[in-house]
Coordinates of C-alpha atoms in Angstrom, one line a residue:
M1 CA -12.0 11.6 26.3
K2 CA -14.6 13.3 24.1
T3 CA -17.0 11.4 21.9
L4 CA -17.2 12.0 18.2
E5 CA -20.6 13.6 18.7
Q6 CA -19.2 16.1 21.3
A7 CA -16.4 17.0 18.9
L8 CA -18.9 17.6 16.1
A9 CA -21.0 19.8 18.3
A10 CA -18.1 22.1 18.8
F11 CA -17.8 22.5 15.0
P12 CA -21.2 23.3 13.6
E13 CA -19.8 24.1 10.2
I14 CA -19.1 20.4 9.7
K15 CA -21.9 18.5 8.0
D16 CA -22.9 15.0 7.3
D17 CA -22.2 13.8 3.7
E18 CA -25.8 13.2 2.7
R19 CA -25.1 12.2 -0.9
P20 CA -26.8 8.8 -1.7
G21 CA -24.3 6.0 -1.1
Y22 CA -21.8 8.3 0.7
Q23 CA -20.8 8.6 4.3
G24 CA -18.6 10.6 6.6
Y25 CA -18.4 14.3 7.1
L26 CA -17.8 17.4 5.0
V27 CA -15.2 19.7 6.6
P28 CA -14.5 23.2 5.4
A29 CA -10.8 23.6 4.5
E30 CA -10.3 26.3 7.1
K31 CA -11.5 24.0 9.9
L32 CA -9.5 20.9 8.9
I33 CA -6.5 21.5 11.1
D34 CA -8.5 22.4 14.2
F35 CA -11.0 19.5 13.8
T36 CA -8.4 16.8 13.1
A37 CA -6.3 18.0 16.1
T38 CA -9.4 17.7 18.2
L39 CA -10.1 14.2 16.9
R40 CA -6.5 13.2 17.5
D41 CA -6.0 14.7 20.9
E42 CA -9.5 14.4 22.5
C43 CA -11.3 11.6 20.6
G44 CA -8.6 9.0 20.1
Y45 CA -8.3 9.2 16.3
A46 CA -4.5 9.2 16.5
Y47 CA -3.8 7.2 13.3
L48 CA -4.1 8.7 9.8
S49 CA -4.7 5.7 7.6
C50 CA -5.3 7.1 4.1
I51 CA -5.5 10.2 2.0
T52 CA -7.3 10.1 -1.4
G53 CA -7.9 12.7 -4.0
V54 CA -11.0 12.6 -6.2
D55 CA -11.8 14.8 -9.2
Y56 CA -15.5 15.6 -9.6
L57 CA -15.2 17.2 -13.1
L58 CA -18.9 17.9 -13.6
E59 CA -19.1 19.6 -10.2
Q60 CA -15.9 21.5 -10.9
Q61 CA -14.4 20.5 -7.6
F62 CA -11.8 18.3 -6.1
E63 CA -12.4 16.3 -2.9
V64 CA -9.7 15.2 -0.5
V65 CA -10.8 12.2 1.5
Y66 CA -9.2 11.3 4.9
H67 CA -9.6 8.1 6.8
L68 CA -8.6 8.2 10.4
R69 CA -8.6 5.3 12.9
R70 CA -8.7 4.7 16.6
L71 CA -6.0 2.3 17.7
S72 CA -8.5 0.8 20.1
G73 CA -10.4 -0.5 17.0
G74 CA -13.4 0.1 15.0
A75 CA -14.3 1.4 11.5
P76 CA -12.3 4.3 10.1
L77 CA -13.7 7.9 10.3
E78 CA -14.1 9.5 6.9
L79 CA -13.6 13.2 6.5
K80 CA -13.8 15.1 3.2
V81 CA -12.7 18.6 2.1
Q82 CA -14.2 19.9 -1.1
L83 CA -12.1 22.4 -3.1
P84 CA -12.7 24.5 -6.2
R85 CA -11.0 23.0 -9.2
D86 CA -9.4 26.2 -10.3
N87 CA -7.7 26.8 -6.9
P88 CA -7.3 23.5 -5.0
L89 CA -5.6 24.5 -1.8
V90 CA -6.0 22.7 1.5
P91 CA -3.9 22.9 4.7
S92 CA -1.4 20.1 5.1
L93 CA -1.8 17.6 7.9
V94 CA 1.9 16.9 8.1
P95 CA 2.3 19.1 11.3
L96 CA -0.3 16.8 12.9
F97 CA 0.4 13.5 11.2
E98 CA 3.8 12.9 9.6
G99 CA 2.3 10.0 7.8
A100 CA 0.5 12.5 5.6
N101 CA 3.8 13.5 3.9
F102 CA 4.1 11.1 1.0
Q103 CA 0.3 10.7 0.6
E104 CA -0.2 14.5 0.2
R105 CA 2.7 14.6 -2.3
E106 CA 1.0 11.9 -4.3
A107 CA -2.2 13.9 -4.4
Y108 CA -0.3 16.9 -5.5
D109 CA 1.6 14.9 -8.1
L110 CA -1.4 13.2 -9.7
F111 CA -4.1 15.8 -9.2
G112 CA -2.4 19.1 -8.7
I113 CA -4.0 19.6 -5.2
R114 CA -1.8 21.9 -3.2
F115 CA -1.2 21.4 0.5
D116 CA -0.5 24.6 2.3
G117 CA 2.3 24.2 4.9
H118 CA 3.7 20.9 3.5
P119 CA 7.4 20.8 4.2
D120 CA 8.4 19.3 0.9
L121 CA 5.6 19.6 -1.6
R122 CA 6.9 18.3 -5.0
R123 CA 6.3 15.3 -7.3
I124 CA 6.9 11.9 -5.9
L125 CA 5.9 9.3 -8.5
L126 CA 6.5 11.3 -11.7
W127 CA 9.5 13.2 -12.8
D128 CA 9.7 17.0 -12.7
G129 CA 9.4 17.2 -16.5
F130 CA 6.0 15.5 -16.6
D131 CA 3.3 17.7 -18.1
G132 CA 0.0 17.7 -16.2
H133 CA -1.6 15.7 -13.5
P134 CA -2.8 12.4 -14.9
L135 CA -5.5 11.4 -12.5
R136 CA -7.6 14.5 -13.4
K137 CA -10.6 13.4 -15.4
D138 CA -9.7 15.8 -18.3
W139 CA -6.2 14.5 -18.7
K140 CA -5.7 12.2 -21.6
E141 CA -2.8 9.9 -22.2
P142 CA -0.9 10.2 -25.6
F143 CA -2.7 7.1 -27.1
F144 CA -6.1 7.8 -25.6
E145 CA -8.9 5.9 -27.2
Q146 CA -12.0 6.2 -24.9
E147 CA -12.8 6.6 -21.2
S148 CA -13.6 3.0 -20.4
K149 CA -13.1 -0.5 -21.6
P150 CA -13.9 -2.6 -23.4
F151 CA -12.9 -0.4 -26.3
K152 CA -15.5 -0.2 -29.1
S153 CA -12.8 -0.6 -31.7
R154 CA -12.1 -4.1 -30.4
W155 CA -15.3 -5.4 -28.9
P156 CA -17.6 -7.0 -29.8
D157 CA -16.5 -7.2 -33.4
G158 CA -12.9 -8.2 -32.5
N159 CA -11.3 -5.6 -34.7
Y160 CA -7.9 -4.2 -33.6
N161 CA -6.2 -1.0 -34.5
S162 CA -2.8 0.0 -33.2
E163 CA -3.0 3.5 -31.7
E164 CA 0.7 3.8 -32.3
E165 CA 0.1 3.6 -36.0
R166 CA -2.7 6.2 -35.9
N167 CA -0.7 8.5 -33.6
P168 CA 3.0 7.8 -34.4
F169 CA 5.6 8.8 -31.9
H170 CA 7.6 11.6 -33.2
N171 CA 8.3 15.0 -31.6
N172 CA 5.3 14.9 -29.3
V173 CA 6.8 15.0 -25.9
C174 CA 5.4 17.9 -23.8
Y175 CA 7.1 19.6 -20.9
P176 CA 5.6 22.0 -18.3
A177 CA 5.8 25.6 -19.4
D178 CA 8.5 26.5 -16.8
F179 CA 10.6 23.4 -17.2
D180 CA 14.0 23.3 -18.8
P181 CA 14.7 19.9 -20.2
H182 CA 18.4 20.7 -20.5
P183 CA 19.4 22.4 -17.2
S184 CA 22.9 23.7 -16.7
K185 CA 23.0 22.2 -13.2
S186 CA 22.1 18.8 -11.7
S187 CA 18.5 17.6 -11.5
T188 CA 16.2 19.0 -8.9
R189 CA 16.1 15.5 -7.6
M190 CA 19.3 16.3 -5.7
D191 CA 18.0 19.6 -4.3
P192 CA 15.8 18.5 -1.4
I193 CA 18.7 17.5 0.9
Q194 CA 20.0 20.7 2.4
S195 CA 23.7 20.8 3.5
V196 CA 24.4 20.8 7.2
D197 CA 27.3 22.6 8.9
A198 CA 29.4 19.8 10.1
S199 CA 31.0 21.9 12.8
E200 CA 27.7 22.2 14.5
L201 CA 27.4 18.4 14.6
N202 CA 31.0 17.3 15.4
G203 CA 32.2 20.0 17.7
E204 CA 35.9 20.6 17.1
I205 CA 36.3 18.2 14.2
T206 CA 34.9 19.4 10.9
S207 CA 34.5 17.3 7.8
D208 CA 32.8 17.6 4.4
H209 CA 29.4 16.0 3.9
L210 CA 28.9 13.7 1.0
V211 CA 25.6 13.0 -0.8
V212 CA 25.5 9.4 -2.0
N213 CA 22.8 7.7 -4.1
L214 CA 22.0 4.1 -3.3
G215 CA 20.1 2.8 -6.2
P216 CA 18.0 2.8 -8.3
Q217 CA 20.1 0.1 -10.0
H218 CA 21.4 -1.6 -6.9
P219 CA 20.6 -5.1 -5.6
S220 CA 20.3 -3.9 -2.0
T221 CA 17.3 -1.6 -2.7
H222 CA 15.0 -4.5 -3.6
G223 CA 14.1 -3.0 -7.0
V224 CA 14.3 0.3 -8.8
F225 CA 14.3 2.4 -5.6
R226 CA 16.8 5.1 -4.7
M227 CA 17.9 6.3 -1.3
M228 CA 19.5 9.8 -1.4
V229 CA 21.8 9.9 1.6
E230 CA 23.8 12.7 3.2
L231 CA 26.8 11.2 5.0
D232 CA 29.3 12.5 7.5
G233 CA 31.9 9.8 7.0
E234 CA 30.0 6.6 7.5
E235 CA 27.2 8.2 9.6
V236 CA 23.9 9.0 8.0
I237 CA 22.8 12.6 8.6
Q238 CA 19.6 12.4 6.6
L239 CA 18.0 10.3 4.0
K240 CA 15.2 10.9 1.4
P241 CA 13.6 8.1 -0.6
V242 CA 13.2 8.6 -4.3
M243 CA 10.6 6.4 -6.0
G244 CA 8.5 6.3 -9.1
Y245 CA 10.8 4.4 -11.5
L246 CA 8.2 1.6 -11.8
H247 CA 5.2 3.9 -11.8
R248 CA 2.6 3.0 -14.5
N249 CA -0.4 4.8 -13.2
H250 CA -2.1 1.7 -11.9
E251 CA -5.1 3.8 -10.7
K252 CA -5.8 5.5 -14.1
I253 CA -5.7 2.0 -15.8
A254 CA -8.1 0.8 -13.1
E255 CA -10.6 3.6 -13.8
R256 CA -10.6 2.6 -17.4
N257 CA -11.3 -1.1 -16.6
T258 CA -14.5 -2.7 -15.6
Y259 CA -14.7 -3.8 -12.0
L260 CA -13.8 -7.4 -12.7
M261 CA -11.0 -6.5 -15.1
N262 CA -9.2 -4.9 -12.1
M263 CA -8.9 -8.2 -10.2
P264 CA -5.8 -9.4 -12.1
Y265 CA -4.4 -5.8 -11.9
T266 CA -4.4 -6.0 -8.2
D267 CA -2.1 -9.0 -8.5
R268 CA 0.6 -6.7 -9.9
L269 CA 0.7 -4.4 -6.8
D270 CA 2.6 -6.4 -4.1
Y271 CA 3.3 -9.3 -6.5
I272 CA 4.5 -11.5 -3.7
S273 CA 1.0 -11.3 -2.1
S274 CA -1.5 -11.4 -4.9
M275 CA -4.2 -13.3 -2.9
S276 CA -4.2 -10.5 -0.2
N277 CA -4.5 -7.9 -2.9
N278 CA -7.5 -9.7 -4.4
F279 CA -9.0 -9.9 -0.9
G280 CA -8.9 -6.2 -0.2
Y281 CA -10.3 -5.2 -3.6
A282 CA -13.1 -7.8 -3.4
L283 CA -14.1 -6.4 0.0
A284 CA -14.4 -2.9 -1.3
V285 CA -16.5 -3.8 -4.3
E286 CA -18.7 -6.1 -2.2
K287 CA -19.3 -3.3 0.3
L288 CA -20.2 -1.0 -2.5
A289 CA -22.5 -3.5 -4.3
G290 CA -24.0 -5.1 -1.2
I291 CA -22.7 -8.6 -2.1
V292 CA -22.5 -11.2 0.7
P293 CA -19.9 -14.0 0.1
T294 CA -20.8 -17.6 0.6
E295 CA -19.7 -19.4 3.8
R296 CA -17.3 -21.8 2.1
A297 CA -15.8 -19.0 0.1
E298 CA -15.1 -17.1 3.3
Y299 CA -13.0 -20.0 4.7
I300 CA -11.2 -20.4 1.4
R301 CA -10.4 -16.7 1.3
V302 CA -8.9 -16.8 4.9
I303 CA -6.9 -19.9 4.0
M304 CA -5.4 -18.2 0.9
A305 CA -4.7 -15.0 2.7
E306 CA -2.8 -16.7 5.6
L307 CA -0.8 -18.8 3.2
T308 CA 0.1 -15.6 1.4
R309 CA 1.2 -14.1 4.8
L310 CA 3.5 -17.1 5.3
S311 CA 4.8 -16.9 1.8
S312 CA 5.6 -13.1 2.1
H313 CA 7.2 -13.4 5.5
L314 CA 9.4 -16.3 4.4
M315 CA 10.7 -14.1 1.7
A316 CA 11.2 -11.1 4.0
V317 CA 13.1 -13.0 6.7
G318 CA 15.1 -15.0 4.3
F319 CA 16.3 -12.1 2.1
L320 CA 17.0 -9.9 5.2
M321 CA 19.8 -12.3 5.8
N322 CA 21.0 -11.6 2.3
D323 CA 21.0 -7.9 3.2
L324 CA 23.1 -8.8 6.3
G325 CA 25.7 -10.5 4.0
V326 CA 24.6 -14.1 4.8
Y327 CA 24.2 -14.8 1.1
F328 CA 21.5 -17.2 0.0
T329 CA 21.5 -19.9 2.7
A330 CA 18.6 -18.5 4.7
S331 CA 16.8 -17.1 1.7
L332 CA 16.9 -20.5 0.0
Y333 CA 15.6 -22.1 3.2
G334 CA 12.7 -19.6 3.0
L335 CA 12.2 -20.1 -0.8
E336 CA 11.9 -23.8 -0.4
E337 CA 8.9 -23.5 1.9
R338 CA 7.5 -20.7 -0.2
E339 CA 7.6 -23.0 -3.3
L340 CA 5.4 -25.5 -1.5
I341 CA 2.8 -22.7 -0.9
L342 CA 3.1 -21.6 -4.5
D343 CA 2.3 -25.2 -5.5
I344 CA -1.0 -24.7 -3.7
F345 CA -1.7 -21.4 -5.4
Q346 CA -1.0 -23.0 -8.8
A347 CA -3.3 -25.9 -8.1
V348 CA -6.2 -23.7 -7.1
S349 CA -5.7 -20.7 -9.5
G350 CA -3.5 -21.9 -12.3
S351 CA -0.8 -19.4 -11.5
R352 CA 2.0 -19.3 -8.9
M353 CA 2.1 -15.5 -8.4
M354 CA -0.5 -13.6 -10.4
C355 CA -3.4 -15.7 -9.1
N356 CA -6.5 -13.7 -10.1
F357 CA -8.4 -16.0 -7.7
F358 CA -11.0 -13.9 -5.8
R359 CA -14.4 -13.0 -7.3
F360 CA -17.1 -10.7 -6.0
G361 CA -19.0 -12.9 -3.5
G362 CA -16.5 -15.7 -3.5
V363 CA -13.6 -17.3 -5.3
A364 CA -13.0 -18.5 -8.9
R365 CA -12.5 -22.2 -8.1
D366 CA -13.2 -24.6 -5.2
L367 CA -10.5 -26.5 -3.3
S368 CA -10.3 -30.2 -4.1
E369 CA -9.7 -32.8 -1.4
E370 CA -6.2 -33.4 -2.8
V371 CA -5.4 -29.7 -2.3
L372 CA -6.9 -29.6 1.2
K373 CA -4.8 -32.7 2.0
N374 CA -1.6 -30.9 0.8
I375 CA -2.5 -27.8 2.8
R376 CA -3.1 -29.9 6.0
G377 CA 0.3 -31.5 5.5
L378 CA 2.0 -28.1 5.4
V379 CA 0.3 -26.4 8.3
F380 CA -0.1 -29.3 10.7
E381 CA 3.3 -31.0 10.1
R382 CA 6.0 -29.4 8.0
L383 CA 5.7 -25.6 8.5
P384 CA 5.6 -25.7 12.4
R385 CA 8.9 -27.7 12.4
K386 CA 10.5 -25.4 9.8
L387 CA 9.5 -22.3 11.8
D388 CA 11.2 -23.8 14.8
D389 CA 14.4 -23.9 12.8
F390 CA 14.0 -20.3 11.5
E391 CA 13.5 -19.0 15.0
K392 CA 16.6 -20.9 16.3
Y393 CA 18.9 -20.2 13.4
I394 CA 17.9 -16.5 13.0
L395 CA 16.7 -15.0 16.2
Q396 CA 19.4 -16.7 18.3
N397 CA 22.2 -15.9 15.8
E398 CA 24.7 -13.6 17.4
I399 CA 25.5 -11.9 14.1
V400 CA 21.8 -11.1 13.6
M401 CA 21.5 -9.8 17.2
S402 CA 24.6 -7.6 16.9
R403 CA 23.6 -6.2 13.5
C404 CA 19.9 -5.7 14.1
Q405 CA 19.3 -4.9 17.7
G406 CA 19.1 -1.1 18.3
I407 CA 19.2 -0.4 14.5
G408 CA 16.4 1.5 12.7
V409 CA 14.5 2.3 15.8
L410 CA 11.0 3.8 15.8
T411 CA 9.3 4.6 19.1
P412 CA 5.5 3.8 19.4
D413 CA 4.6 7.5 19.0
Q414 CA 6.8 7.8 16.0
A415 CA 5.4 4.7 14.3
I416 CA 1.8 5.9 14.9
G417 CA 2.5 9.4 13.7
L418 CA 4.2 8.2 10.6
S419 CA 1.2 6.0 9.7
A420 CA 3.4 2.9 9.8
A421 CA 1.5 -0.4 9.3
G422 CA 1.9 -4.1 9.7
P423 CA 5.0 -5.5 11.3
V424 CA 6.7 -2.1 11.2
L425 CA 4.0 -0.7 13.5
R426 CA 3.7 -3.7 15.8
A427 CA 7.4 -4.1 16.2
S428 CA 7.3 -0.7 18.0
G429 CA 4.9 -2.1 20.6
V430 CA 1.6 -1.0 19.1
P431 CA -0.8 -4.0 19.1
Y432 CA -2.8 -3.0 16.1
D433 CA -4.0 -5.5 13.5
L434 CA -7.1 -5.0 11.4
R435 CA -8.0 -8.7 11.7
K436 CA -8.8 -7.9 15.4
A437 CA -9.2 -4.0 15.4
A438 CA -11.7 -4.0 12.5
P439 CA -12.5 -7.6 11.8
Y440 CA -13.4 -8.4 8.2
S441 CA -14.5 -11.6 6.5
I442 CA -14.7 -14.3 9.3
Y443 CA -11.6 -13.4 11.2
D444 CA -13.6 -12.8 14.4
R445 CA -14.2 -16.6 14.6
F446 CA -10.6 -17.5 15.0
K447 CA -8.4 -17.4 18.1
F448 CA -5.0 -15.9 17.5
D449 CA -2.7 -13.4 19.2
I450 CA -1.2 -10.1 17.9
A451 CA 2.6 -10.4 17.7
V452 CA 4.3 -7.2 19.0
G453 CA 7.8 -6.1 19.7
T454 CA 9.2 -3.9 22.5
H455 CA 12.1 -2.0 20.9
G456 CA 10.9 -1.1 17.4
D457 CA 14.2 -2.1 15.8
V458 CA 15.2 -4.3 12.9
Y459 CA 15.5 -7.3 15.2
D460 CA 12.0 -6.9 16.5
R461 CA 10.5 -6.5 13.0
T462 CA 12.1 -9.8 12.1
A463 CA 10.8 -11.4 15.3
V464 CA 7.3 -10.1 14.8
R465 CA 7.2 -11.6 11.3
L466 CA 8.3 -15.0 12.6
A467 CA 5.7 -14.8 15.4
E468 CA 3.0 -13.8 12.9
M469 CA 3.8 -16.9 10.9
R470 CA 3.1 -19.0 14.0
Q471 CA -0.2 -17.2 14.4
S472 CA -1.0 -17.7 10.7
I473 CA -0.4 -21.4 11.1
S474 CA -2.9 -21.5 14.0
I475 CA -5.5 -19.6 12.0
L476 CA -5.0 -22.0 9.1
Q477 CA -5.4 -25.1 11.3
Q478 CA -8.7 -23.7 12.7
A479 CA -10.0 -22.8 9.2
L480 CA -9.1 -26.3 7.8
E481 CA -10.9 -27.9 10.7
G482 CA -14.0 -25.7 10.2
I483 CA -14.4 -25.3 6.5
P484 CA -18.0 -26.2 5.5
P485 CA -19.3 -27.7 2.2
G486 CA -21.3 -25.5 -0.1
P487 CA -21.1 -23.2 -3.1
I488 CA -18.1 -20.8 -3.7
L489 CA -20.2 -18.1 -5.3
P490 CA -23.7 -16.7 -4.3
G491 CA -24.9 -17.1 -7.9
K492 CA -23.5 -17.3 -11.4
N493 CA -20.1 -15.9 -12.1
N494 CA -20.9 -12.5 -13.4
H495 CA -18.4 -11.0 -15.8
N496 CA -19.9 -7.5 -15.6
T497 CA -20.7 -6.4 -12.1
R498 CA -23.1 -3.4 -11.9
V499 CA -22.3 -1.3 -8.9
P500 CA -24.7 1.4 -7.6
A501 CA -23.5 4.9 -7.2
G502 CA -21.7 5.7 -3.9
E503 CA -18.4 5.1 -2.2
A504 CA -16.7 2.4 -0.1
Y505 CA -13.4 1.7 1.6
G506 CA -12.3 -1.9 2.0
A507 CA -9.1 -2.9 3.8
V508 CA -7.3 -6.0 4.8
E509 CA -4.3 -6.7 7.1
G510 CA -1.9 -7.7 4.4
P511 CA 1.6 -9.0 5.0
K512 CA 3.0 -5.5 4.8
G513 CA 0.1 -3.8 6.8
E514 CA -3.2 -2.2 6.0
L515 CA -3.9 -2.6 2.3
G516 CA -7.0 -0.5 1.5
F517 CA -9.0 0.3 -1.6
Y518 CA -11.2 3.4 -1.8
L519 CA -13.8 3.2 -4.6
V520 CA -16.3 5.8 -6.0
S521 CA -19.0 4.6 -8.3
N522 CA -21.3 6.6 -10.5
G523 CA -23.3 3.6 -11.6
A524 CA -21.1 2.9 -14.7
P525 CA -19.5 -0.5 -15.4
N526 CA -16.1 0.9 -14.4
P527 CA -15.1 2.7 -11.1
Y528 CA -15.2 6.5 -11.2
R529 CA -12.4 6.6 -8.7
Y530 CA -10.1 3.8 -7.6
H531 CA -7.4 4.4 -5.0
V532 CA -5.0 2.1 -3.3
R533 CA -3.7 2.6 0.2
P534 CA -0.3 0.9 -0.3
P535 CA 1.5 -0.1 2.9
S536 CA 4.9 -0.5 1.3
F537 CA 4.7 3.1 0.0
I538 CA 3.4 4.6 3.3
N539 CA 5.9 2.6 5.5
L540 CA 8.7 4.3 3.6
T541 CA 7.6 7.7 5.1
G542 CA 9.6 6.7 8.2
L543 CA 12.7 5.4 6.5
G544 CA 14.5 8.7 7.0
E545 CA 13.7 8.8 10.7
M546 CA 14.8 5.2 11.1
S547 CA 18.1 5.8 9.4
K548 CA 19.3 9.0 11.1
G549 CA 22.6 8.3 13.0
S550 CA 23.1 4.9 11.6
K551 CA 26.0 3.7 9.5
I552 CA 25.7 3.4 5.8
A553 CA 26.1 -0.4 6.0
D554 CA 22.9 -0.4 8.2
L555 CA 20.8 1.3 5.6
V556 CA 20.5 -1.9 3.5
V557 CA 19.3 -3.8 6.6
I558 CA 16.9 -1.1 7.7
L559 CA 15.3 -1.0 4.2
G560 CA 15.1 -4.8 4.1
A561 CA 13.3 -4.9 7.4
V562 CA 10.7 -2.4 6.1
D563 CA 9.9 -5.1 3.5
I564 CA 8.8 -3.2 0.4
V565 CA 7.7 -4.4 -3.0
L566 CA 8.2 -1.8 -5.7
G567 CA 5.1 -2.8 -7.6
E568 CA 3.1 -1.6 -4.6
V569 CA 5.3 1.4 -3.9
D570 CA 5.2 2.9 -7.4
R571 CA 1.9 1.4 -8.7

């Protein structure tokens, strides 16, 4: 296997990014495919983690940032392609990494960057009649006031003016120049599925194919999510996810906010896992600003993150049984234990779900002895017993085995190529977990195993989540035994963090997989670029592959085992 240095020597056109505070390599667009193929095939960078678009308006260029990882571990490799703003065209990486599919479509949707060779380049979070690309720096929302908060009209004098009153909503809806808001045929949302000649599939028996929409208003889709399915009878021929119904341009809002203002906004991504969201964002800002958390705060962070993993997996496993038709018994068992964890969150943060608990360099509040006693009672006594019950009643249930084994299969190569993360990746037999592959915080101090499956099906995804809960309990027990006294912040609680110019990528192993934050600072109080690598969104890239050949009744179960939260999918 080649080293990175050997690969770079074969491509002299590729240069180090020498901008102050930046890292990685600048790759000419025409060399992107060849270089990434070399990295994948000869250097071990087989996993495409993240694709980010950045608009450098003053330089009149876009930048596409790629993060690639070795599954053997280590920090991500960062590649950048710089494109002229008037013609942003770059080769698509979908032929090399299928996991680039949705991420490239997002960059096209929000920036207008075109990916040559993409098999299905169209909007993904916004509808076809949306005018413009909202993450461009020269795009202004209808009630735009100023580029960053706090708005001068409101602070420090406390005055408030309603933008809606100053700019009343009348006939001010804009459509793209070539868009017909009243088409004579059905929406283009239906066009992407191409009909298949059934005679080619069924031999002598021919039948009509039916396109069916599951969602967006359907309880089985776990939110406002739509599966557009082509069926041959009960068999799924192909499936395409349609999302964006909950999109609110989280990243544009974050680029208006100050750094600290964004902490509660991260709560609203995967709103089942707000502590993990806080963790990932705090790591990115700390890396950018050079802030070192205190020792006690590191332990508290790990405790909160692993309690969050337990809470999330309890929901995922319990509601999967709902998807199977075992209504409410298993989900209520899971919710009962989750409520006890939320009691802890409420005691330490004041909120059960939107915790806003992490701060740069530490956490907002310390853990009292009473809270620590309650956590010890959970992780040393109650939860291990309850987990025994879950494993017995679910994994040994013959209905679960018959409905979940062999359903929604992803092979290891497919899971890696599709950029699957978390339990979806590990259930396919890939032992990749950021807590061990690229340890952050103090995870390298704890002994725990990576839970992996062997078949990559719905059953294994459920088994992996239950096994991960067992490992989380082990980490919690070690953290509770080792937590030291001391401060929870390195200094005073700063409400306005000044971050030097540069870039940083911070990532955690959240309950759904790798949750990453890519930040660019220009020295201002608010981030110049804020991008989320959402595992729920990227894990949906493989939904179509998982579903081919299954029955329509299995779709609900397959989606449930992916374990998505629409706040993170749509942002």
